[in-house]
Short mmCIF file of C-alpha atoms in Angstrom, two decimals:
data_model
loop_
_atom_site.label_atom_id
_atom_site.label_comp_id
_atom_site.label_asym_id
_atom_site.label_seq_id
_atom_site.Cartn_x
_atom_site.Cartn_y
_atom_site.Cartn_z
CA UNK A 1 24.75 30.66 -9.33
CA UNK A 2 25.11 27.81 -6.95
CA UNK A 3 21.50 25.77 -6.53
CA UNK A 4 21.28 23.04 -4.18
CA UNK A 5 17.99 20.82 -3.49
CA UNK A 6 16.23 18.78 -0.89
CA UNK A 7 14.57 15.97 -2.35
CA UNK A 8 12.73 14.04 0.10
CA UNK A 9 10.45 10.83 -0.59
CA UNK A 10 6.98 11.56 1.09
CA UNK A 11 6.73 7.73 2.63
CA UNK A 12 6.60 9.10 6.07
CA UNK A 13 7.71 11.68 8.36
CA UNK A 14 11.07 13.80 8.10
CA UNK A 15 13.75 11.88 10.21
CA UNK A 16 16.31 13.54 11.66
CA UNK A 17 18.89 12.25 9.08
CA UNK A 18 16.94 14.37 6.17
CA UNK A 19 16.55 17.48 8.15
CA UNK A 20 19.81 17.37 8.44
CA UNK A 21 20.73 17.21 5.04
CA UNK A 22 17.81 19.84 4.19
CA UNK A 23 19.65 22.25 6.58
CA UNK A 24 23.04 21.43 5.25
CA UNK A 25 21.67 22.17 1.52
CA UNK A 26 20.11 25.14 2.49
CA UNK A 27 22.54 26.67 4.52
CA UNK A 28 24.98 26.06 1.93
CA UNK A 29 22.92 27.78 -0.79
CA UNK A 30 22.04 30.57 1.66
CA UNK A 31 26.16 31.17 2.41
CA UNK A 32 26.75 31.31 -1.24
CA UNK A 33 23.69 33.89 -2.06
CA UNK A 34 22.10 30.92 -4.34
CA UNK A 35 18.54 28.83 -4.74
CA UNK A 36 17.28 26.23 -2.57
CA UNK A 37 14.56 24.00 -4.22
CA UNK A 38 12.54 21.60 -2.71
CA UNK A 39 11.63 18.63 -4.27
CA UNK A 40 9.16 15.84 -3.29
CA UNK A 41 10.41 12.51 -5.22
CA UNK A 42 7.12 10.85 -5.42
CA UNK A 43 7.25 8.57 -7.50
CA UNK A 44 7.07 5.57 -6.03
CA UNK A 45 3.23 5.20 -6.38
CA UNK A 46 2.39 2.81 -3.63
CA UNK A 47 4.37 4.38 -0.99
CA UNK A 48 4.28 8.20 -1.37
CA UNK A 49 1.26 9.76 0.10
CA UNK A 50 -0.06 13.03 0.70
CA UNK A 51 -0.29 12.65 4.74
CA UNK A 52 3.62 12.15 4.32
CA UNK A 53 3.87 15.15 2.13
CA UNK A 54 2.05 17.77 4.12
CA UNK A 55 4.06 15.97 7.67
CA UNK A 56 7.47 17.00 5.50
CA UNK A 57 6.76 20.12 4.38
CA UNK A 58 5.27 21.02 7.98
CA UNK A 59 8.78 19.98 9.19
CA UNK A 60 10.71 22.34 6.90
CA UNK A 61 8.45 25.19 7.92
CA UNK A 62 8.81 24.57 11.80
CA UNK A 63 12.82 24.32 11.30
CA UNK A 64 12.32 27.60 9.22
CA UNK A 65 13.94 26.26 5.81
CA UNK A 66 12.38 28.29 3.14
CA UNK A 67 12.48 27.34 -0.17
CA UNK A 68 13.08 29.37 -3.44
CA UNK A 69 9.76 28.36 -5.45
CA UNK A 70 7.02 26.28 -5.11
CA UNK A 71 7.96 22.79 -4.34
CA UNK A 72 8.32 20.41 -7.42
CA UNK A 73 6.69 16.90 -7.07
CA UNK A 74 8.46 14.24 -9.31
CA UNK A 75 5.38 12.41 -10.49
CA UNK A 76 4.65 15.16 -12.29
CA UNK A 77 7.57 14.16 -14.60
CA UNK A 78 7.12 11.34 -15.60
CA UNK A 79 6.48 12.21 -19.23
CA UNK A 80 9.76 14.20 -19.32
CA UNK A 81 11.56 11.11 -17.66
CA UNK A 82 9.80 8.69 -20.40
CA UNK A 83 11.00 11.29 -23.00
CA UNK A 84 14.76 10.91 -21.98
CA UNK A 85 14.83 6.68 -21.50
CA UNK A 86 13.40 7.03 -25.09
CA UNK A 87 15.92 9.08 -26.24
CA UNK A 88 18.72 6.85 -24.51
CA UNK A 89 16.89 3.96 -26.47
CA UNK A 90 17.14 5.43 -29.61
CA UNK A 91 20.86 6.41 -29.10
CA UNK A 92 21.81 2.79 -28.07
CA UNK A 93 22.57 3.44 -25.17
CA UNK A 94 19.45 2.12 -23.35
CA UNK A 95 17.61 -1.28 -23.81
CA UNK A 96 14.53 -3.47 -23.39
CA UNK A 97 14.72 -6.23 -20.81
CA UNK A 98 12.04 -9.06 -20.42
CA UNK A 99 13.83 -11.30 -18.24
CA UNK A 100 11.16 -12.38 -15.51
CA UNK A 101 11.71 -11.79 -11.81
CA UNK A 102 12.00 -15.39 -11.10
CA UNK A 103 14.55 -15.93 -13.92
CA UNK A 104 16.47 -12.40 -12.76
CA UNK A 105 16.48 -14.83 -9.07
CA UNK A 106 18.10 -17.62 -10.84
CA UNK A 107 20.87 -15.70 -11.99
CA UNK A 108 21.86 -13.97 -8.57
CA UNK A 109 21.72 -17.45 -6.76
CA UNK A 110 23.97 -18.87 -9.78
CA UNK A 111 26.37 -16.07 -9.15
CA UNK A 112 26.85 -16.07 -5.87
CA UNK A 113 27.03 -19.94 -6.26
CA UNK A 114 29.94 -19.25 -8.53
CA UNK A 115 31.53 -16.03 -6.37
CA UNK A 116 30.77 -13.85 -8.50
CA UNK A 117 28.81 -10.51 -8.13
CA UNK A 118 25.21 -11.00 -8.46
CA UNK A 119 24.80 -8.18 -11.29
CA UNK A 120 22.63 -8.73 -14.26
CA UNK A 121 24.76 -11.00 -16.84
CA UNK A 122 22.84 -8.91 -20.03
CA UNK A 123 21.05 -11.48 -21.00
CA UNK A 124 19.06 -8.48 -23.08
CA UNK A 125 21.70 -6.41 -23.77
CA UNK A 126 22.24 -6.79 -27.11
CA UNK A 127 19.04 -8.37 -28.19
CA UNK A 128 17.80 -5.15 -29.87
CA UNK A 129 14.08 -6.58 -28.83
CA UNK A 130 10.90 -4.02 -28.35
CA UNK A 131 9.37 -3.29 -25.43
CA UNK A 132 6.21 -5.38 -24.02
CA UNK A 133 3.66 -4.85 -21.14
CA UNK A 134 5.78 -6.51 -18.70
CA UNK A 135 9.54 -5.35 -19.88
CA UNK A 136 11.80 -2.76 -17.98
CA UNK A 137 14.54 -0.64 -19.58
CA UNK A 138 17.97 -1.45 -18.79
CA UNK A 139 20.75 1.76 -19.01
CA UNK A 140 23.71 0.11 -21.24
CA UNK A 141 26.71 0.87 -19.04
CA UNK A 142 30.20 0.61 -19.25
CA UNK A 143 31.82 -2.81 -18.30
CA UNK A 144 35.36 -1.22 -18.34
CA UNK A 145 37.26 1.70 -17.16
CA UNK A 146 36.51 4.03 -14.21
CA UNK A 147 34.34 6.43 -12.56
CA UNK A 148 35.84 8.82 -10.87
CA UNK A 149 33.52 10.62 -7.98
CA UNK A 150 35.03 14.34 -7.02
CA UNK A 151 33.67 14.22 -3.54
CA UNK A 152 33.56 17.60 -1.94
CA UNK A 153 33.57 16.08 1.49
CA UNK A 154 35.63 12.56 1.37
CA UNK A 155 37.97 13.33 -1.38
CA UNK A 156 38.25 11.48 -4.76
CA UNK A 157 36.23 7.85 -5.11
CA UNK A 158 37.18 5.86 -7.90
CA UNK A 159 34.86 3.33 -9.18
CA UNK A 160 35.53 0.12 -11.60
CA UNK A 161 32.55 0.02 -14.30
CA UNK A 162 33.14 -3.31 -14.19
CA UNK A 163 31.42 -3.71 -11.00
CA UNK A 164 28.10 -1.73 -11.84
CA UNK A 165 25.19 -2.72 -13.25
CA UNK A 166 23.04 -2.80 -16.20
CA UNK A 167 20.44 -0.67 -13.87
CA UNK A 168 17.12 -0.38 -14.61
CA UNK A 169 15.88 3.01 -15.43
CA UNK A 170 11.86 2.44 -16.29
CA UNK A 171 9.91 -0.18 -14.41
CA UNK A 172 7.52 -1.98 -15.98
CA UNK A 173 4.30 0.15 -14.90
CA UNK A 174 6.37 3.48 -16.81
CA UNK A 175 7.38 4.99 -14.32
CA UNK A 176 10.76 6.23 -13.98
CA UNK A 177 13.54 4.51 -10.89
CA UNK A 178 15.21 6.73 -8.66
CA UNK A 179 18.90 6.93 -10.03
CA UNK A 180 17.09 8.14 -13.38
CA UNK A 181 14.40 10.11 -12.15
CA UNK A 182 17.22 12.31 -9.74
CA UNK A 183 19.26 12.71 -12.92
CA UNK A 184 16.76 14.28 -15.64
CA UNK A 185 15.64 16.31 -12.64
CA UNK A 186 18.57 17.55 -11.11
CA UNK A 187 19.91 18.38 -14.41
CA UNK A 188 16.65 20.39 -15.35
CA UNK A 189 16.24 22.06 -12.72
CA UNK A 190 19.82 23.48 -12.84
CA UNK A 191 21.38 21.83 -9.32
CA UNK A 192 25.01 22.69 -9.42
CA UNK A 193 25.53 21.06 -6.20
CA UNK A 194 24.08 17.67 -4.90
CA UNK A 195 24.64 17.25 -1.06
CA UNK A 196 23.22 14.28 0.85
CA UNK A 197 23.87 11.36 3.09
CA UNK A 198 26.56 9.09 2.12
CA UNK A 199 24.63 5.79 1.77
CA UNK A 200 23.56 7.76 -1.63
CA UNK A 201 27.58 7.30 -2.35
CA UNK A 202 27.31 4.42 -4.49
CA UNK A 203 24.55 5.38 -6.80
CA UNK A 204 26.80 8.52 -7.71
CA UNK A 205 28.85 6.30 -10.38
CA UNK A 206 25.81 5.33 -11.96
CA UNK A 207 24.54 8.32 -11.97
CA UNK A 208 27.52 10.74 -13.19
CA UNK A 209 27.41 7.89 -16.58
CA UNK A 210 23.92 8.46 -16.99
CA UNK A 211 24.88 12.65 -16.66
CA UNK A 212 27.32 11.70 -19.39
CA UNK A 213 24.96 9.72 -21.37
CA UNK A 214 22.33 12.32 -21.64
CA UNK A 215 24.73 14.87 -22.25
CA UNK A 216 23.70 17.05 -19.12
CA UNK A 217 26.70 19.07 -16.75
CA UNK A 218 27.75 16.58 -14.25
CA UNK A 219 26.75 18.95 -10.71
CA UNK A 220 29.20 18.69 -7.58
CA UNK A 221 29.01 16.41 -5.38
CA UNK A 222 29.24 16.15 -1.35
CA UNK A 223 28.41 13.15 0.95
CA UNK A 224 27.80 13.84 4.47
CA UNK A 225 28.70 10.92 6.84
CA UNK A 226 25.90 9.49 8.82
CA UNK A 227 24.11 10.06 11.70
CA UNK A 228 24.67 7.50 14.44
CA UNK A 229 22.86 6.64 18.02
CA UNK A 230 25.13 6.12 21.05
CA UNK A 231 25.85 2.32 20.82
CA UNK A 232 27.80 3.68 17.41
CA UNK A 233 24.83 2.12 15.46
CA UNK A 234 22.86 3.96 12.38
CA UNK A 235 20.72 6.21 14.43
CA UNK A 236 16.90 3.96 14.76
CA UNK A 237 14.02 4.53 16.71
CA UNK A 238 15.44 2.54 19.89
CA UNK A 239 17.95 5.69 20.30
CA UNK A 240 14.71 7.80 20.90
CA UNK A 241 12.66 10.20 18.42
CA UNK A 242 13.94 10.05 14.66
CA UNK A 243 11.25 12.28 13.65
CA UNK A 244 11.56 16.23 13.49
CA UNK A 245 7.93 16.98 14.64
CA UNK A 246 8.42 14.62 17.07
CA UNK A 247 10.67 16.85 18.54
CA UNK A 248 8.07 19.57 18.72
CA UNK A 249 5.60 17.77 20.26
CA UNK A 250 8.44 17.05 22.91
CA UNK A 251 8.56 20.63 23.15
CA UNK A 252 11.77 21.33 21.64
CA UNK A 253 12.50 24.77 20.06
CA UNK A 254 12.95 24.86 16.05
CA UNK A 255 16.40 26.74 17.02
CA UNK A 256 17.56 24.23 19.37
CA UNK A 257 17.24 21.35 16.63
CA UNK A 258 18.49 22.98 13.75
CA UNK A 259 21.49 24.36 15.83
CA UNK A 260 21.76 20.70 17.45
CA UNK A 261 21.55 19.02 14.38
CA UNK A 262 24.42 21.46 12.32
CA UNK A 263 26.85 20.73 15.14
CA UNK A 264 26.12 16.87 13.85
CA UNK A 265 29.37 16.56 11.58
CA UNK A 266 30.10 20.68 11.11
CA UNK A 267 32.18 23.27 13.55
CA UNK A 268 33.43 26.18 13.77
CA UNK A 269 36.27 26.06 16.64
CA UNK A 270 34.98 25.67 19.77
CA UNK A 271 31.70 27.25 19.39
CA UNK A 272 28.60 25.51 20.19
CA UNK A 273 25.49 27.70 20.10
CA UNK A 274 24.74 29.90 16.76
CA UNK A 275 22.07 32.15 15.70
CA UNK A 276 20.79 31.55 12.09
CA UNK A 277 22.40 34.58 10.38
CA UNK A 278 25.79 33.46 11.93
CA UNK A 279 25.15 29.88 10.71
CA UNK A 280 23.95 31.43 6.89
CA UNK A 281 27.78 33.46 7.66
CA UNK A 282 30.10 30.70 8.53
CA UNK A 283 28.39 27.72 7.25
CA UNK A 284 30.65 25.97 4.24
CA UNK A 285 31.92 22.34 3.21
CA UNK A 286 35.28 22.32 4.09
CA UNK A 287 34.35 22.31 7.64
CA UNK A 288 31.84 19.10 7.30
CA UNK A 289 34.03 16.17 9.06
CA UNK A 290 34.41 13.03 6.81
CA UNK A 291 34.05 10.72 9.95
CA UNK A 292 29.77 9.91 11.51
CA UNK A 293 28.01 11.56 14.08
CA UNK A 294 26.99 11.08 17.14
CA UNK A 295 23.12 12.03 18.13
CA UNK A 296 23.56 12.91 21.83
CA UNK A 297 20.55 13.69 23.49
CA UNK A 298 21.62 15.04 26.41
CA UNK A 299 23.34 18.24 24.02
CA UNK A 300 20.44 18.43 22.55
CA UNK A 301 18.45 19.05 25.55
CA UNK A 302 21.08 21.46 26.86
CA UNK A 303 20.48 23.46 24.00
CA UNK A 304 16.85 23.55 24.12
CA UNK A 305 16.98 24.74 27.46
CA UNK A 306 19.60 27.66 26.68
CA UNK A 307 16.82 29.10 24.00
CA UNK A 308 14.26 28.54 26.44
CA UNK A 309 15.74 31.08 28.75
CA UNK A 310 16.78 33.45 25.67
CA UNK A 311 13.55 33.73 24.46
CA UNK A 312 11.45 36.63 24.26
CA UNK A 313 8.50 36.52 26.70
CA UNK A 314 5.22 36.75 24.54
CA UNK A 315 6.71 34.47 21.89
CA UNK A 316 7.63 31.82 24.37
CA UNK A 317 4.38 32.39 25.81
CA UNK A 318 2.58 31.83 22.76
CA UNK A 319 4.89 28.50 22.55
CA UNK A 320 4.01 26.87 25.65
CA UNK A 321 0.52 27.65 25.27
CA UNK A 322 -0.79 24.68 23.56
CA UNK A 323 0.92 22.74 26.11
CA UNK A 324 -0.71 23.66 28.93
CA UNK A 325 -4.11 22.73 27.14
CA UNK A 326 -3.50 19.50 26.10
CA UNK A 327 -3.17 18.69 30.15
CA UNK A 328 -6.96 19.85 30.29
CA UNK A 329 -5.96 23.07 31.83
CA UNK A 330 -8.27 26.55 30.87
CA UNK A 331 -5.44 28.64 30.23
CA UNK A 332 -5.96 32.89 30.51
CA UNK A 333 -5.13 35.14 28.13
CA UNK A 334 -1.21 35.67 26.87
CA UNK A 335 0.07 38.06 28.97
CA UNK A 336 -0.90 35.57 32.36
CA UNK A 337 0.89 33.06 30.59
CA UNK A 338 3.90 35.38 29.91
CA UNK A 339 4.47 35.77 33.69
CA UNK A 340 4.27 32.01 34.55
CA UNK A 341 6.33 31.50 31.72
CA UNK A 342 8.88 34.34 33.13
CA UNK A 343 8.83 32.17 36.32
CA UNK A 344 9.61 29.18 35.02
CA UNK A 345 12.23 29.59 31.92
CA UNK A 346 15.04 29.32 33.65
CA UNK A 347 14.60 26.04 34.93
CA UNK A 348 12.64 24.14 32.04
CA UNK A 349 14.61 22.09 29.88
CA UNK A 350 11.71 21.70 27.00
CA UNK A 351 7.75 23.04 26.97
CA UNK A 352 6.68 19.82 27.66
CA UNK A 353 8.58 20.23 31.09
CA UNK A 354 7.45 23.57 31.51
CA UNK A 355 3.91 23.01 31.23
CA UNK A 356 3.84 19.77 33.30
CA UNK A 357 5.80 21.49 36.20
CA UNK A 358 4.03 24.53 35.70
CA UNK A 359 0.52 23.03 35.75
CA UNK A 360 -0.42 24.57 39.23
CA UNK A 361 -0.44 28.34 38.26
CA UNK A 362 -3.77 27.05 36.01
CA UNK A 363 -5.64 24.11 38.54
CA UNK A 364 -8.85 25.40 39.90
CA UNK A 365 -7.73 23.73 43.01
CA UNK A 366 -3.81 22.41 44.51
CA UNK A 367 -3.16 19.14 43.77
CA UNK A 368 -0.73 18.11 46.65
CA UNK A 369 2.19 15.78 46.89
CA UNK A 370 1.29 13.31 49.69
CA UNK A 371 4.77 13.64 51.29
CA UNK A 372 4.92 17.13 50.48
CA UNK A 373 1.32 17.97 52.78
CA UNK A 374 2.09 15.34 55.36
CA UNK A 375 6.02 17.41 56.22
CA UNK A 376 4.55 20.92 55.66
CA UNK A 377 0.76 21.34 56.11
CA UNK A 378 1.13 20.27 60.01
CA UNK A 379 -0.93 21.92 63.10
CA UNK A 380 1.89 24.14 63.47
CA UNK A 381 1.85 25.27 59.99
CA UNK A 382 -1.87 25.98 60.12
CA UNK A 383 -1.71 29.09 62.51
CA UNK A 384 1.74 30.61 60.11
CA UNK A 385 -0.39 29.88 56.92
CA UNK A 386 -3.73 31.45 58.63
CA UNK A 387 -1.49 34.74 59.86
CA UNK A 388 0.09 34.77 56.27
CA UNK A 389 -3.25 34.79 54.93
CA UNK A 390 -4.56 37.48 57.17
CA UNK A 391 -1.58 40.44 56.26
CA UNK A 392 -1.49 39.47 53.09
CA UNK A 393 -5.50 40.40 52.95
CA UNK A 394 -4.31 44.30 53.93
CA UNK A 395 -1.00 44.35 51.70
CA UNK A 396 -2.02 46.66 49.09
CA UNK A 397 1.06 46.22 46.94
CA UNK A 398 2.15 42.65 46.31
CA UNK A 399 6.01 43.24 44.82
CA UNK A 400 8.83 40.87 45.49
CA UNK A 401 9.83 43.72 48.27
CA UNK A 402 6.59 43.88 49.83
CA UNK A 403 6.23 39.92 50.06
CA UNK A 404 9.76 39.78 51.97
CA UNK A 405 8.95 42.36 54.38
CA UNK A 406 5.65 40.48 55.36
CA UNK A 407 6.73 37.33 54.97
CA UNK A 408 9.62 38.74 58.29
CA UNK A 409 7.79 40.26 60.20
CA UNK A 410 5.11 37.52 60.63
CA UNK A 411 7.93 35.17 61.50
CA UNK A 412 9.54 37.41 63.61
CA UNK A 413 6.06 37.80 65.49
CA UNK A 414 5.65 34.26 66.02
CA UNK A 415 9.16 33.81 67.07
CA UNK A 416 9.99 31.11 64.02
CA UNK A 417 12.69 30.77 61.42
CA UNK A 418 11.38 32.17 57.65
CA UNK A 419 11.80 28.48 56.26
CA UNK A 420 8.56 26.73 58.55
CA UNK A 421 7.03 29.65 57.12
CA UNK A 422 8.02 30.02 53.50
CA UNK A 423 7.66 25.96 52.40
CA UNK A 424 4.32 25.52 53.95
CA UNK A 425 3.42 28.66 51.73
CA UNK A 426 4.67 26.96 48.70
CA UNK A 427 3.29 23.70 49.44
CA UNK A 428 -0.50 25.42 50.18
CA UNK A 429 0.25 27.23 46.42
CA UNK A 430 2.07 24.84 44.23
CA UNK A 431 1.24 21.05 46.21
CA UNK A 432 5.33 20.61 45.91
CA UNK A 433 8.48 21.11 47.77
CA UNK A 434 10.24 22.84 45.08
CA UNK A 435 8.68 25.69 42.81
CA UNK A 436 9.93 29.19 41.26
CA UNK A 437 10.87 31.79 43.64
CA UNK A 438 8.15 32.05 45.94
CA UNK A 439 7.95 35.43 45.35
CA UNK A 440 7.65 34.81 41.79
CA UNK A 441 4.68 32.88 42.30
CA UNK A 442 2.93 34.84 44.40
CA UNK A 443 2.95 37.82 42.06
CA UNK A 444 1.93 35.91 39.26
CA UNK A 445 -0.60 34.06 40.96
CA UNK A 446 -2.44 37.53 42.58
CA UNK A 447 -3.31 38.07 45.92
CA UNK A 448 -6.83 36.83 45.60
CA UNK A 449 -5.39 33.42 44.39
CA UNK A 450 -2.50 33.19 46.76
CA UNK A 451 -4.72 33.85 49.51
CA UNK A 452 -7.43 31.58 48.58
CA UNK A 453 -5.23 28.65 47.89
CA UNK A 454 -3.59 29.31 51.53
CA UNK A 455 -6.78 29.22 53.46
CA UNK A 456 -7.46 26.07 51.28
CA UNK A 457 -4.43 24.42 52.57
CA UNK A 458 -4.94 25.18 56.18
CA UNK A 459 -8.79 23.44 55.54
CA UNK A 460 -7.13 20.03 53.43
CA UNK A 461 -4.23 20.21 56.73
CA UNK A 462 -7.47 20.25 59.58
CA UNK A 463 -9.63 17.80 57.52
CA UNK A 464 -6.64 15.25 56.69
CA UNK A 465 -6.14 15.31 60.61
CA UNK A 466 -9.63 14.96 61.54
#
């Protein structure tokens, strides 16, 4: 069975680098009916917290990447990681290094003094000396030969052992470095299939020896090429949000991003938007592009705003919600928020936008645009609004048929085009120029409010002129 992992360090939020890689992983365990486990590498005691944990596994909910199990958190084994540099101790293959950090400093400036490459010169190596408070253990590797890396995505990588290092594989507080700790875990747990960013490419020679020295399967590797921002740079925070709930509190769907974010170095022909059972279907390897991505925001967006308008109404309602309270706004109950929501889908390119734009359907009173009242709420706007107000008070049906058959007849009465009619309605309602259909509004708004806000607007026009 094919098992891949996500193995995140919990020293902050999940970028959008590691979601990627997350989605990758799991879509590639999904495709091949195998496990996904999710591991949180926190070792790294002064770093790792538990705010960072709870913001990444938040992340991998909202982008709806299950796990098989319950997470595993690496700190928990640390006595199995102790177990195996003991056991690569007592087969030789490991050793005891005291060298201070200032004299470790010496040696790199000495051998870049002397062009060579500032590796440890194993000094300890073959000391055979016990371990003290202070003392790290070096893994004994090869200084000849090669590694050979079987990369599922760039191809074979051959490595000269010559140029890797003695690494460290226990600090000096116990606790276990990351090229080790990945190994005994990985191996463990039973990961037959290790995909991840490709700035991890050069630890995989030291890591398939270390495979080799503790006698576990070596798993299969695949690095994806990285992520970069327009300017062809590694993607940073100056090319916009790096973090996934970011994103969310931009109001971006979880769709959008994961389908965004797959596109980011895998295709399938020409097609750009997938659902997640077609991704689960067609996702595989030998369609991941060797060469780096580039994060366009402006796709992104685009895509957002195509599963704004597919979305069902009561979940999109339940969506934007929360949006329209953090502008202060007492929202209704669901179903009021369905139909402004039904009004305003189609042109709302994230929630964010949606609420903000949609923001007059909840104001106790109409906030106006100063240009938009001084062109439309005029003295000859006052007696359309005022007649507008009047037939709507004896419509007893306010449809989208009835509104157009008022809305004519009161301009044919008063001898005026529909247009000085219809945009000093939707100023008086929404304070702007442009809105949803005005018919749209209306309905969702209710008589009582539409004809309020109208007799509102012809008082702000009369007072603004007095």
């Amino acid at each position: 069975m094919i098992v891949t992992r996500f193995a995140p360090s919990p020293t902050g939020y999940l970028h959008i680098g590691g979601a990627r890689t997350a989605l990758f992983n799991w879509l590639y365990a999904r495709h091949h009916g195998g496990r996904f486990i999710l591991r949180i590498e926190d070792t790294d005691q002064l770093r790792s917290t538990e705010e960072s944990t709870h913001a990444i596994l938040d992340a991998m909910r909202w982008l709806g990447l299950d796990w098989d199990g319950e997470p595993y958190f690496q700190a928990e084994r640390v006595e199995i990681h102790r177990e195996m540099v003991r056991k690569l101790i007592s087969e030789g293959k490991a050793y005891y290094c005291v060298c201070t950090p200032e004299e470790l400093d010496e040696k790199r400036k000495k051998a870049l003094a002397e062009g060579r490459k500032p590796k440890y010169d194993g000094t300890c190596r073959e000391r055979n000396i016990s371990g003290t408070d202070n003392s790290v253990v070096r893994f004994k590797a090869p200084h000849v030969g090669t590694t050979v890396v079987k990369d599922m995505i760039k191809g074979t990588v051959t490595f000269n052992n010559e140029e890797l290092d003695d690494l460290i594989i226990e600090r000096g507080d116990g606790y276990p470095t990351y090229n080790f700790a990945v190994v005994v875990d990985d191996a463990q747990m039973g990961i037959t299939h290790v995909i991840r960013g490709d700035d991890h490419l050069n630890n995989t020679p030291r890591q398939i020896l270390l495979y080799e020295a503790l006698g576990y399967d070596i798993p299969h590797f695949g690095h994806v090429p990285m992520i970069l921002g327009s300017d062809k740079a590694r993607l940073s925070k100056r090319h916009g949000a790096t973090s996934v709930m970011a994103y969310k509190e931009m109001g971006y769907l979880p769709e959008a991003l994961v389908n965004y974010l797959v596109r980011l170095g895998w295709s399938h022909g020409d097609q750009e938007i997938f659902s997640t059972e077609e991704l689960i279907n067609l996702f595989d390897l030998d369609a991941v592009g060797k060469s780096a991505a580039v994060f366009n925001p402006d796709k992104l967006l685009w895509l957002n705003q195509h599963y704004i308008k597919e979305r069902p109404g009561r979940q999109l309602a339940e969506e934007v919600h929360p949006f329209f309270e953090k502008l202060g706004l007492a929202v209704p109950d669901v179903s009021q928020v369905m139909k402004v929501a039904g009004d305003l889908k189609a042109r709302s390119k994230t929630l964010v936008e949606m609420a903000d734009f949609g923001a007059f359907y909840f104001q106790d009173s109409v906030e106006y645009d100063a240009a938009a009242a001084e062109k439309f709420l005029t003295d000859d706007a006052k007696g359309h609004l005022e007649a507008v107000a009047d037939e709507l008070a004896l419509l007893n049906d306010l449809t989208k048929e009835g509104i157009e058959t008022l809305l004519r007849n009161i301009a044919e009465k008063r001898e005026t085009k529909l247009k000085f009619i219809a945009q000093p309605i939707r100023v008086a309602l929404t304070g702007k120029t442009v809105s949803p259909g005005l018919d749209d509004v209306m309905m969702t708004l209710g008589k009582e409010t539409v004809i309020r806000r109208i007799r509102d607007a012809v008082r702000y026009g009369g007072t603004r002129r007095a």
